mmCIF file of C-alpha atoms and ligand atoms in Angstrom:
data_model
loop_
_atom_site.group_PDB
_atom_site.id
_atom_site.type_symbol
_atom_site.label_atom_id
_atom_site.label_comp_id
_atom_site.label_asym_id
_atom_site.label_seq_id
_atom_site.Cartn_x
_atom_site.Cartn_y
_atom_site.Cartn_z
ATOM 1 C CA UNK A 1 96.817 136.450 145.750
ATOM 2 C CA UNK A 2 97.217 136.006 141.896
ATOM 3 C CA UNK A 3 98.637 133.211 140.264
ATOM 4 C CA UNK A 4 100.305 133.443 137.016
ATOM 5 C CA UNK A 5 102.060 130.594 134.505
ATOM 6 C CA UNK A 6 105.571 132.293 133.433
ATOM 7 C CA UNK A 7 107.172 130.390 130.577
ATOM 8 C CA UNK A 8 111.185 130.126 129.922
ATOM 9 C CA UNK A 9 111.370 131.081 133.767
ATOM 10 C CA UNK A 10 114.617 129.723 133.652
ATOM 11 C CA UNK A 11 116.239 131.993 131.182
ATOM 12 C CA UNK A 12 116.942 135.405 131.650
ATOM 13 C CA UNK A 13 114.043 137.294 131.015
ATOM 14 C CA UNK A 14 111.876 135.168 132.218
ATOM 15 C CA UNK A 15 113.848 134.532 135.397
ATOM 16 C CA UNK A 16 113.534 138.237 136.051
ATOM 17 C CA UNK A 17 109.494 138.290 135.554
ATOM 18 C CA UNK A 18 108.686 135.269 137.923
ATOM 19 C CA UNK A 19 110.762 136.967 140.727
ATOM 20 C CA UNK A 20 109.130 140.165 140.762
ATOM 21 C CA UNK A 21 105.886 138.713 140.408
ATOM 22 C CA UNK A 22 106.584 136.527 143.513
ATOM 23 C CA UNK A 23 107.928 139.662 145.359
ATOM 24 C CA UNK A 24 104.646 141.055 144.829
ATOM 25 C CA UNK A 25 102.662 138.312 146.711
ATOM 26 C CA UNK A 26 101.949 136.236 143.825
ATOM 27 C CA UNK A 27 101.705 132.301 143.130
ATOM 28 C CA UNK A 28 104.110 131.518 140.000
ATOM 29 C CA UNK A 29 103.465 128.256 137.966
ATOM 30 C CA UNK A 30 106.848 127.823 135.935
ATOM 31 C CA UNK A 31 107.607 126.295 132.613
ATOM 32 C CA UNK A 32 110.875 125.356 131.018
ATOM 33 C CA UNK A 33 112.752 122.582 128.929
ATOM 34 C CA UNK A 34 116.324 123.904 130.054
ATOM 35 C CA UNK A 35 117.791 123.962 126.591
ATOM 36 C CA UNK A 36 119.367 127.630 127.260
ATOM 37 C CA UNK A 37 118.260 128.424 130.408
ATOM 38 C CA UNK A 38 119.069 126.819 133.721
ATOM 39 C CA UNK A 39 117.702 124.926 137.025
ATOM 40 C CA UNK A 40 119.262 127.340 139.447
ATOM 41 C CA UNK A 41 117.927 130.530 137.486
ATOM 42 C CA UNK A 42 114.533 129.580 138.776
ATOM 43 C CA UNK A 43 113.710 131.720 141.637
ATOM 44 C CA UNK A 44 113.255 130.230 144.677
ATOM 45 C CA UNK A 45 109.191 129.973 145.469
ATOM 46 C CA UNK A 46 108.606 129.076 141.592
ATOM 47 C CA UNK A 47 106.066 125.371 141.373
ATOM 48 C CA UNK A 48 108.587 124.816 139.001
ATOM 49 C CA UNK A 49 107.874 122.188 136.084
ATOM 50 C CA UNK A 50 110.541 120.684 133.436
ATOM 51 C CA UNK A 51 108.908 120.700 130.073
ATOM 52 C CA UNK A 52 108.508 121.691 126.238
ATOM 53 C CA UNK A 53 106.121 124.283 125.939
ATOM 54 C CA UNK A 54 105.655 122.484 122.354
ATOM 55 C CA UNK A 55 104.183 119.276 123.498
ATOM 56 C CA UNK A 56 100.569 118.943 124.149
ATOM 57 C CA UNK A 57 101.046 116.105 126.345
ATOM 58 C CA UNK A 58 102.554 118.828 128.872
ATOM 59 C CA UNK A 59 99.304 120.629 129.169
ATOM 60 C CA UNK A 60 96.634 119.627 132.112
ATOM 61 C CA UNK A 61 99.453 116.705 133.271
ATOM 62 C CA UNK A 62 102.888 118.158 133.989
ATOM 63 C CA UNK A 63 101.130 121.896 133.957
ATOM 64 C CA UNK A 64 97.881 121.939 136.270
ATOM 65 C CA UNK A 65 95.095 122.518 134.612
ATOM 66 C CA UNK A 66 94.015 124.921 136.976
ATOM 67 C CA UNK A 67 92.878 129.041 136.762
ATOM 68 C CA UNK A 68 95.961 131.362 135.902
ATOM 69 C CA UNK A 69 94.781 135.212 136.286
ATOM 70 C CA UNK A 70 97.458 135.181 133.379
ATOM 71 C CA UNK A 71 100.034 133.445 131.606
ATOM 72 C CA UNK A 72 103.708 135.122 130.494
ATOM 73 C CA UNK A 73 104.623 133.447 127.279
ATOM 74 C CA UNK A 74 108.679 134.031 127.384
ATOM 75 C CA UNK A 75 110.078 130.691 126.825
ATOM 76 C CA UNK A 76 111.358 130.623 123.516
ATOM 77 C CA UNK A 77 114.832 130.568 121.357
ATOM 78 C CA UNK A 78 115.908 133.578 120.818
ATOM 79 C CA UNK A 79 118.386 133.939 118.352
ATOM 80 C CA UNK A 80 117.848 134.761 114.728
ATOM 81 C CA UNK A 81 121.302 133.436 113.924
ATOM 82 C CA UNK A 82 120.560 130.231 115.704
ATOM 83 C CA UNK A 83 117.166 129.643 113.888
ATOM 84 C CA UNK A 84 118.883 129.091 110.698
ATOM 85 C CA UNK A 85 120.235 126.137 112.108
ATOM 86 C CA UNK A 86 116.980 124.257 112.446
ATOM 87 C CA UNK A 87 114.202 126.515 111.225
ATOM 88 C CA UNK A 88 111.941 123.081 111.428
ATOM 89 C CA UNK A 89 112.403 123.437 115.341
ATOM 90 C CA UNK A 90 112.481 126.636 115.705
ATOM 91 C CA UNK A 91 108.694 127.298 114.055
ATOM 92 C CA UNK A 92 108.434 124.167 117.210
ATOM 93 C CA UNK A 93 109.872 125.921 120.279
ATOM 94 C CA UNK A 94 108.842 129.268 119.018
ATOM 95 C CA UNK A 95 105.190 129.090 117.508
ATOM 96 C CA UNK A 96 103.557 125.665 118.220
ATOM 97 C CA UNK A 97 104.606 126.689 121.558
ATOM 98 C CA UNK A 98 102.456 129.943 121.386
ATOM 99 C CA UNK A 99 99.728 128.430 120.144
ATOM 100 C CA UNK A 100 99.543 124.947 123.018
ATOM 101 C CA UNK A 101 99.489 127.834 125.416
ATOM 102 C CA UNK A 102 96.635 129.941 123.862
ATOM 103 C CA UNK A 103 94.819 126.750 124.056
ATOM 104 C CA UNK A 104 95.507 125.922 127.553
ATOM 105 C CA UNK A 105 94.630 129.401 128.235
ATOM 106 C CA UNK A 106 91.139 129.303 126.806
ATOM 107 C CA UNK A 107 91.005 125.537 128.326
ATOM 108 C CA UNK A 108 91.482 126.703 132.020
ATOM 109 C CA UNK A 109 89.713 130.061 131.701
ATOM 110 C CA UNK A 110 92.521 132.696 131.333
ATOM 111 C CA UNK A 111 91.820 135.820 129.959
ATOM 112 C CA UNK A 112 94.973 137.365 130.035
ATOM 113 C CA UNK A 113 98.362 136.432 127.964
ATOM 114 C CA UNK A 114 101.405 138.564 127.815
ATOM 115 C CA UNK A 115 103.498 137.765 125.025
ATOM 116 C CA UNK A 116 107.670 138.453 124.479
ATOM 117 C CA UNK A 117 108.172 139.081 120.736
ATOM 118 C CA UNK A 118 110.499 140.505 119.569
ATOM 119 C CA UNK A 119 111.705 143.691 117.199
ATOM 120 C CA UNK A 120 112.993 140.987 114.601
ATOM 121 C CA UNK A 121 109.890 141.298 112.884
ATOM 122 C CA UNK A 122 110.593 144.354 111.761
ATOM 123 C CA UNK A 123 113.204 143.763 109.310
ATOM 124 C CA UNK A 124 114.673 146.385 106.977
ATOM 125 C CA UNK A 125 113.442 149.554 108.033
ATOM 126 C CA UNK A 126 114.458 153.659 106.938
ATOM 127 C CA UNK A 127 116.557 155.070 109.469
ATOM 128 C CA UNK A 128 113.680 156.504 111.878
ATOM 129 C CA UNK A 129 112.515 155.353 115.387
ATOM 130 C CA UNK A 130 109.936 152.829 113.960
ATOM 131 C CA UNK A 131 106.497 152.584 115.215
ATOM 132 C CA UNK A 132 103.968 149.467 115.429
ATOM 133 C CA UNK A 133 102.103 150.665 112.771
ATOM 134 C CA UNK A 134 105.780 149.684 109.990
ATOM 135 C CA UNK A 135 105.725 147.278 107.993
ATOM 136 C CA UNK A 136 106.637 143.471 109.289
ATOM 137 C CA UNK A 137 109.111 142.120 106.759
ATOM 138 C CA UNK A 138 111.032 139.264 108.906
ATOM 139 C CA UNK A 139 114.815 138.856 108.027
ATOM 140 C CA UNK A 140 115.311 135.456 109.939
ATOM 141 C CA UNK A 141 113.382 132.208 110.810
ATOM 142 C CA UNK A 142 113.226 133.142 114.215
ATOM 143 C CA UNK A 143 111.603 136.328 112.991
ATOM 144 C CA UNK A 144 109.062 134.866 110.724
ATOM 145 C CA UNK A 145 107.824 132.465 114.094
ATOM 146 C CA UNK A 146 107.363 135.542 116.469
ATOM 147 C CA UNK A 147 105.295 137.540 113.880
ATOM 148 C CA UNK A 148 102.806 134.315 113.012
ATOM 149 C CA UNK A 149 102.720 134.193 117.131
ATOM 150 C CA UNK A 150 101.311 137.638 117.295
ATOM 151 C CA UNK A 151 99.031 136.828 114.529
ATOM 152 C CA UNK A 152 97.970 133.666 116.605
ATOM 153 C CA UNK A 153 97.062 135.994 119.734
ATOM 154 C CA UNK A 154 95.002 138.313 117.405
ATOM 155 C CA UNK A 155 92.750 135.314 116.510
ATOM 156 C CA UNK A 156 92.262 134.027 120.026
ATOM 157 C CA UNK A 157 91.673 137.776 121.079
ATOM 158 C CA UNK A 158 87.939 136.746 119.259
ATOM 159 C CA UNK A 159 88.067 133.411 122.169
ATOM 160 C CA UNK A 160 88.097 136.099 124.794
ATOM 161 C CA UNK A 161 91.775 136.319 125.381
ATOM 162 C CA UNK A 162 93.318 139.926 125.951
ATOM 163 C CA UNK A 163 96.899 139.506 124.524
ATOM 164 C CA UNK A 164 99.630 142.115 124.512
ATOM 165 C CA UNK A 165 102.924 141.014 122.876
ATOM 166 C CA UNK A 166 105.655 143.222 124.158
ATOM 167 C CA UNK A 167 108.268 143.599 120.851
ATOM 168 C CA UNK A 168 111.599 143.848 122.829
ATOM 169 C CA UNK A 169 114.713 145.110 120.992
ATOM 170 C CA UNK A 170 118.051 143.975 123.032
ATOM 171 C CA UNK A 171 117.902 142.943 125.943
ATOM 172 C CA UNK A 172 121.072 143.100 128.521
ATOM 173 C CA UNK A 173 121.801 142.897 131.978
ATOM 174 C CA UNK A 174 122.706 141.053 135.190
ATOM 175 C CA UNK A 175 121.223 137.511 135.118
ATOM 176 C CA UNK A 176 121.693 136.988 130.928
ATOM 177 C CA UNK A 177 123.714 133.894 129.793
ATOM 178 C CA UNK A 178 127.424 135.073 129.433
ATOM 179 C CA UNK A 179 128.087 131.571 128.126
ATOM 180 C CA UNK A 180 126.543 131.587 124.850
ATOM 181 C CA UNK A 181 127.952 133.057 122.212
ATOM 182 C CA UNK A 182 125.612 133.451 119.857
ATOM 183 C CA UNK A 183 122.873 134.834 121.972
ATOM 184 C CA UNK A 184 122.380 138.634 123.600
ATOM 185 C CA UNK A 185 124.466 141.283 121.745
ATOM 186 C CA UNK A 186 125.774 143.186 124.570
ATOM 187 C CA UNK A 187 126.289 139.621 126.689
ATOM 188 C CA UNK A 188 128.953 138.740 123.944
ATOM 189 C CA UNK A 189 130.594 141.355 123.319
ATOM 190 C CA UNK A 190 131.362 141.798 127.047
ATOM 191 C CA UNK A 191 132.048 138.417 128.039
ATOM 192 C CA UNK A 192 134.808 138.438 124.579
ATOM 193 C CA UNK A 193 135.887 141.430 126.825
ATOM 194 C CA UNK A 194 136.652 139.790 129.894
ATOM 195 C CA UNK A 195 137.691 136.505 128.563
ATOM 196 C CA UNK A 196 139.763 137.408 126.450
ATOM 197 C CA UNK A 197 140.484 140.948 126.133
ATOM 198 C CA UNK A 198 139.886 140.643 122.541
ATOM 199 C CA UNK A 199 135.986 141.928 121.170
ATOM 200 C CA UNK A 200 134.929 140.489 117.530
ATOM 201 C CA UNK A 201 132.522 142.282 115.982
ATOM 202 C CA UNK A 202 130.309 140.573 113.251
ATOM 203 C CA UNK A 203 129.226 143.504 111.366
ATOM 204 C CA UNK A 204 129.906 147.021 110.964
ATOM 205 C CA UNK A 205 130.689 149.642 113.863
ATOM 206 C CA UNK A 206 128.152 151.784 112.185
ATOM 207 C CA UNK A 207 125.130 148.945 112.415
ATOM 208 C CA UNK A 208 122.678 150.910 115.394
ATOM 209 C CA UNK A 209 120.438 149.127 117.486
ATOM 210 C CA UNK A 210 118.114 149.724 120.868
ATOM 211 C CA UNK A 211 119.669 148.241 124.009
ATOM 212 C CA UNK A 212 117.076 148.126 127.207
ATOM 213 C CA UNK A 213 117.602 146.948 130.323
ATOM 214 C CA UNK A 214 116.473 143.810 131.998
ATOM 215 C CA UNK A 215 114.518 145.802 134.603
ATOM 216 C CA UNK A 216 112.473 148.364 132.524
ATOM 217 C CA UNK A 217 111.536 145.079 130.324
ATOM 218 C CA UNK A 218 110.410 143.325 133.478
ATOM 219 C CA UNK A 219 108.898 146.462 134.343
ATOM 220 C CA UNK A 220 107.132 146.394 131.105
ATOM 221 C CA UNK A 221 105.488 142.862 131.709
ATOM 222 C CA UNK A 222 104.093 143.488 134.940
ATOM 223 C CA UNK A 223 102.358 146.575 133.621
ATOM 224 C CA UNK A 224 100.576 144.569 131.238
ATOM 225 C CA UNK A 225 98.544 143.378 134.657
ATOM 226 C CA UNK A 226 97.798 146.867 135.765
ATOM 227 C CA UNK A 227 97.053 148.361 132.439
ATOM 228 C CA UNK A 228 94.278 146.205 130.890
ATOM 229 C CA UNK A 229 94.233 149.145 128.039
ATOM 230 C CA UNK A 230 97.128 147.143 126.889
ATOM 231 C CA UNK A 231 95.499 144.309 125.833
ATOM 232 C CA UNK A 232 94.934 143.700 121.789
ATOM 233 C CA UNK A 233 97.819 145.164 121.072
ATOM 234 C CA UNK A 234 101.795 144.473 120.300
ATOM 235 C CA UNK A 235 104.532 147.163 122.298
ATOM 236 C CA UNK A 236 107.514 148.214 121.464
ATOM 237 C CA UNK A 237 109.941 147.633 124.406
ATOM 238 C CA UNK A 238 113.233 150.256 124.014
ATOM 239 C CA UNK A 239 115.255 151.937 126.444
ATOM 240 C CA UNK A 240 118.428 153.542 124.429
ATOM 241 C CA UNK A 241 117.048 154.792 121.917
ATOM 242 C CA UNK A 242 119.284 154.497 118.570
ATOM 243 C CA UNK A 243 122.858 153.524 119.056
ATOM 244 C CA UNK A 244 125.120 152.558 117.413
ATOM 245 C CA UNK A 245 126.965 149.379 117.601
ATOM 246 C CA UNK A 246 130.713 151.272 117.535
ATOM 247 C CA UNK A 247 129.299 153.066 120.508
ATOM 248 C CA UNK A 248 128.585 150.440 122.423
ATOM 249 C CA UNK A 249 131.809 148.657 121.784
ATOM 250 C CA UNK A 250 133.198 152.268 123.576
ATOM 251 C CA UNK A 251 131.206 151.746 126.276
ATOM 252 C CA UNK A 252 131.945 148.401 127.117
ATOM 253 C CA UNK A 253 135.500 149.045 126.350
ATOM 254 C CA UNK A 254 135.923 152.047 128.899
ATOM 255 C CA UNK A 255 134.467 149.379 131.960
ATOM 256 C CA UNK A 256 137.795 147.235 131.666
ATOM 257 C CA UNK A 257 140.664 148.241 133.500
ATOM 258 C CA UNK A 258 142.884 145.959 131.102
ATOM 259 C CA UNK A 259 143.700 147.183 127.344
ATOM 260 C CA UNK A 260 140.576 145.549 124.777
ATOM 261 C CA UNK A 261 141.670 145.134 121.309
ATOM 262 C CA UNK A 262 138.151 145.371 119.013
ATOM 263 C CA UNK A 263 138.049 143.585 115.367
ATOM 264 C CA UNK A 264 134.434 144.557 112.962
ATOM 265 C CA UNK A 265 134.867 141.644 110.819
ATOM 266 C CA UNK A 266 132.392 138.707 109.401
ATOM 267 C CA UNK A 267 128.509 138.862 109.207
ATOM 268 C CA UNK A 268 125.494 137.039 110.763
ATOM 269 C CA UNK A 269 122.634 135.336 108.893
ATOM 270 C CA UNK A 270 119.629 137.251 109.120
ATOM 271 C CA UNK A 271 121.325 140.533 110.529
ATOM 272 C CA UNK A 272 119.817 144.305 109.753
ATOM 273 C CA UNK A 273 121.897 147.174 109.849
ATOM 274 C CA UNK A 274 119.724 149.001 111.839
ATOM 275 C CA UNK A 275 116.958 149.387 114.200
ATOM 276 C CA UNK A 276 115.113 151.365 117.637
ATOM 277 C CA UNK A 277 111.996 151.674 118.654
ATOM 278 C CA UNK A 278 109.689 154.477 118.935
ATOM 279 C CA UNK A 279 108.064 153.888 122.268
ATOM 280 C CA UNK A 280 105.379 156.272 122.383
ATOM 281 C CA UNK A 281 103.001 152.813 122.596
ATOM 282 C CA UNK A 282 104.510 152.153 125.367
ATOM 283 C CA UNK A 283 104.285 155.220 126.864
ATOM 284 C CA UNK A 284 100.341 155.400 126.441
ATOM 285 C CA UNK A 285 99.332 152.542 127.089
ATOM 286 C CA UNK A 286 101.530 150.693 129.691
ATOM 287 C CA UNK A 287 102.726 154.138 131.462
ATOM 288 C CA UNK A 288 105.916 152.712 130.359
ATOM 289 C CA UNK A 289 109.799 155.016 130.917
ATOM 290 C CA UNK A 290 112.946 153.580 130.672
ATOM 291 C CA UNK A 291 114.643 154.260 134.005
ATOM 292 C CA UNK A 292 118.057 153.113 133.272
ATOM 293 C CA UNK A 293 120.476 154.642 131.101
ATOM 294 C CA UNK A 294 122.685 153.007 128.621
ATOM 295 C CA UNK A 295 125.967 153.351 130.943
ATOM 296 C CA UNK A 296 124.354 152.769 134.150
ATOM 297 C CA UNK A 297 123.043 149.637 133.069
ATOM 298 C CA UNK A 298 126.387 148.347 132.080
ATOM 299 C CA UNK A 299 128.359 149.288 134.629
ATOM 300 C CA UNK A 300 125.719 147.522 136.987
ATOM 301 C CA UNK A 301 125.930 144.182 134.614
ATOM 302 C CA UNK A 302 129.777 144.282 134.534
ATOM 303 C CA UNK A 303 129.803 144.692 138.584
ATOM 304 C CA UNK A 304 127.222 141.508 138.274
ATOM 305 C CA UNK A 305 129.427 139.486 135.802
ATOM 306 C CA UNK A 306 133.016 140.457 137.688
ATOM 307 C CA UNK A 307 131.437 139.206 140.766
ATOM 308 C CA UNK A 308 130.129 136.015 139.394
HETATM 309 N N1 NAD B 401 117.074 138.827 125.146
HETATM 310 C C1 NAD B 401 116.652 139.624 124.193
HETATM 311 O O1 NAD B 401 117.330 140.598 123.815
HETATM 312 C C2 NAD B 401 115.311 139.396 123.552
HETATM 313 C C3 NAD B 401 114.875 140.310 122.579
HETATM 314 C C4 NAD B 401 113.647 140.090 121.969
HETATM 315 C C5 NAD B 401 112.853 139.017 122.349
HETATM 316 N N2 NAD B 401 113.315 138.146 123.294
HETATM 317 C C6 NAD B 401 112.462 137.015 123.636
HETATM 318 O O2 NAD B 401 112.359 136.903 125.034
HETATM 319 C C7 NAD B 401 112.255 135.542 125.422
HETATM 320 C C8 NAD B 401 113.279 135.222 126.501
HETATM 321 O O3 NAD B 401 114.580 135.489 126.011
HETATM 322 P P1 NAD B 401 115.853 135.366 126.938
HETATM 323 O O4 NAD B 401 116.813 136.393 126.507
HETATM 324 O O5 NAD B 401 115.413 135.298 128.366
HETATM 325 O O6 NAD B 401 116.424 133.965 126.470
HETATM 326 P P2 NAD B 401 116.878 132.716 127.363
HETATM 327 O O7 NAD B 401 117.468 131.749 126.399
HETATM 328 O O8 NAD B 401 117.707 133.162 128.513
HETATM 329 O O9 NAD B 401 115.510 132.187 127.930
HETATM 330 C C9 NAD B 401 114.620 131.406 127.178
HETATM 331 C C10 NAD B 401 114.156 130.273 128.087
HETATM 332 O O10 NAD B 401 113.163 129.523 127.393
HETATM 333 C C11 NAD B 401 113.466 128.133 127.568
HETATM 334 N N3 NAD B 401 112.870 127.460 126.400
HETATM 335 C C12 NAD B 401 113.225 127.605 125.102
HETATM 336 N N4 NAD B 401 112.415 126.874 124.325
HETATM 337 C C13 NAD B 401 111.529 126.257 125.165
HETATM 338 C C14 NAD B 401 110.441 125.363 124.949
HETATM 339 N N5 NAD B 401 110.063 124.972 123.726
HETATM 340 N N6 NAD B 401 109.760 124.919 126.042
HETATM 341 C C15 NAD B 401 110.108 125.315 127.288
HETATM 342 N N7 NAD B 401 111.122 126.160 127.531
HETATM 343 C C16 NAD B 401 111.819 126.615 126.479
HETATM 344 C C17 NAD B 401 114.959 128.054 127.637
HETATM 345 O O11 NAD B 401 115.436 126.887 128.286
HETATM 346 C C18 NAD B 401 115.276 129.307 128.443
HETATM 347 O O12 NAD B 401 115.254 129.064 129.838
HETATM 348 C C19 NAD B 401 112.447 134.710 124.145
HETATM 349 O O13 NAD B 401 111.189 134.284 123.708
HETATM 350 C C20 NAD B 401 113.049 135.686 123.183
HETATM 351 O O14 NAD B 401 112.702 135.398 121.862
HETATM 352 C C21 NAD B 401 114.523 138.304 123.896
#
């Protein structure tokens, strides 16, 4: 039996991560200050500990200092719009944070740290499935603290500390926060949807993006244990492929048995026009396919969300 330190495990992603790594046989160690996510998100079996992953004092006290055969750095915010609220505390909650980890990690022995960044920075980029290899060019805060992350696990990588950061583009599905509206794309959209019947739009129909669902990510992290090939390098995590923001309104729209009205007006801070990933990376070195389709994942999240 392994045991692993999962970070953010009670917010969605990370949520999703410590349960399957649990269902596998595995101890899970548990990290979270609760400022999006929430108590009863944290699976059942989880050594669960309240905390900032930004204070030191956490580390070796509230977090045992003991041997982690790897630690899942997912705790973070994750909103570029919301990072231009308080970019002071979001270079806290989003980068100190990575780097008190690496240190516990190299403190307690563990070789192994899986990382979720994020495709925000990417910035601007031509109109083509973009690789690893494109240039970084961070539109948002939140952006600029996820790309100095990776650069922190490429220096500790010299400590002895295989890293893989997993760049996810968006993120939906059963078990994301239908609450907060200013987090998770498809999660807004949808809850505007069933709220209200009414879906604003901040930005064009025409604005594409990659939409992946919350299985094929968690997927994605556990290969990281499997696949030690993955280590030293940063992933693109799709699952779409490019697709466009109208089109997804469609979607959504066609799940409702009630009539949606839809209204593209407004911006948000730090928003690109367009983005998807080219996930051949993924593909070689994690074995990595997305399994579920664009419509089959939302019709599963909208069964989730009408049941809640
Ligand atoms: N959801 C997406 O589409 C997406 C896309 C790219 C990257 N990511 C990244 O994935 C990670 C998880 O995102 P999510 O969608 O599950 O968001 P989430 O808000 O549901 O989960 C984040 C969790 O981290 C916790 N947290 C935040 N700051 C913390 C801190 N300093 N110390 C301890 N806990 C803290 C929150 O309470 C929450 O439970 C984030 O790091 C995010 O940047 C998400």
């Amino acid at each position: 039996m392994a045991r692993y330190l999962v970070t953010g495990v009670a917010g969605f992603i990370g949520a999703a991560v410590a349960k399957a790594l649990l269902a596998a046989g595995n101890d899970v160690v548990g990290l979270d200050n609760l400022t999006t996510g929430f108590r009863e998100n944290v699976p059942a079996g989880v050594d669960f500990h309240e905390g900032h992953c930004h204070d030191a004092a956490v580390y070796g006290t509230l977090i045992p200092a003991v041997h982690y055969d790897a630690i899942f750095h997912i705790a973070g915010q994750s909103s570029g719009e919301i990072s231009f609220d308080d970019p002071t505390y979001d270079l806290r909650t989003n980068t100190e944070s990575t780097l008190h980890l690496l240190q516990f990690a190299l403190k307690t022995g563990c070789k192994r740290f899986v990382y979720a960044s994020t495709m925000s920075v990417y910035g601007v980029q031509p109109n083509e499935a973009i690789t690893e290899e494109a240039s970084t060019f961070p539109m948002s805060f939140y952006g600029v603290g996820k790309l100095a992350s990776e650069h922190y696990l490429r220096l500790y990588e010299q400590y002895g500390i295989s890293s893989t950061a997993l760049r996810l583009f968006n993120v939906y599905g059963p078990g994301q926060n239908m609450t907060n509206l200013r987090q998770g794309m498809v999660s807004i959209f949808m809850a505007m949807m069933h709220n209200d019947g009414h879906v604003h739009v901040k930005g064009s129909p025409n604005r594409y993006r990659d939409f992946v669902y919350i299985d094929d990510v968690v997927t994605a992290f556990l290969a990281c244990l499997t696949r030690p090939q993955s280590g030293g390098h940063v992933i693109n995590v799709g699952g779409s492929g490019r697709m466009q923001v109208g089109d997804l309104v469609d979607a959504l729209c066609s799940l409702s048995s009630k009539p949606v009205t839809v209204e593209y007006s407004g911006c948000t801070a730090g928003d690109i026009h367009g983005i998807f990933a080219d996930i051949s990376a993924a593909a070689k070195y994690l074995a990595y396919e997305p399994s579920v389709t664009l419509r089959e994942g939302l019709q599963r999240m909208y069964q989730w969300y009408c049941a809640q």
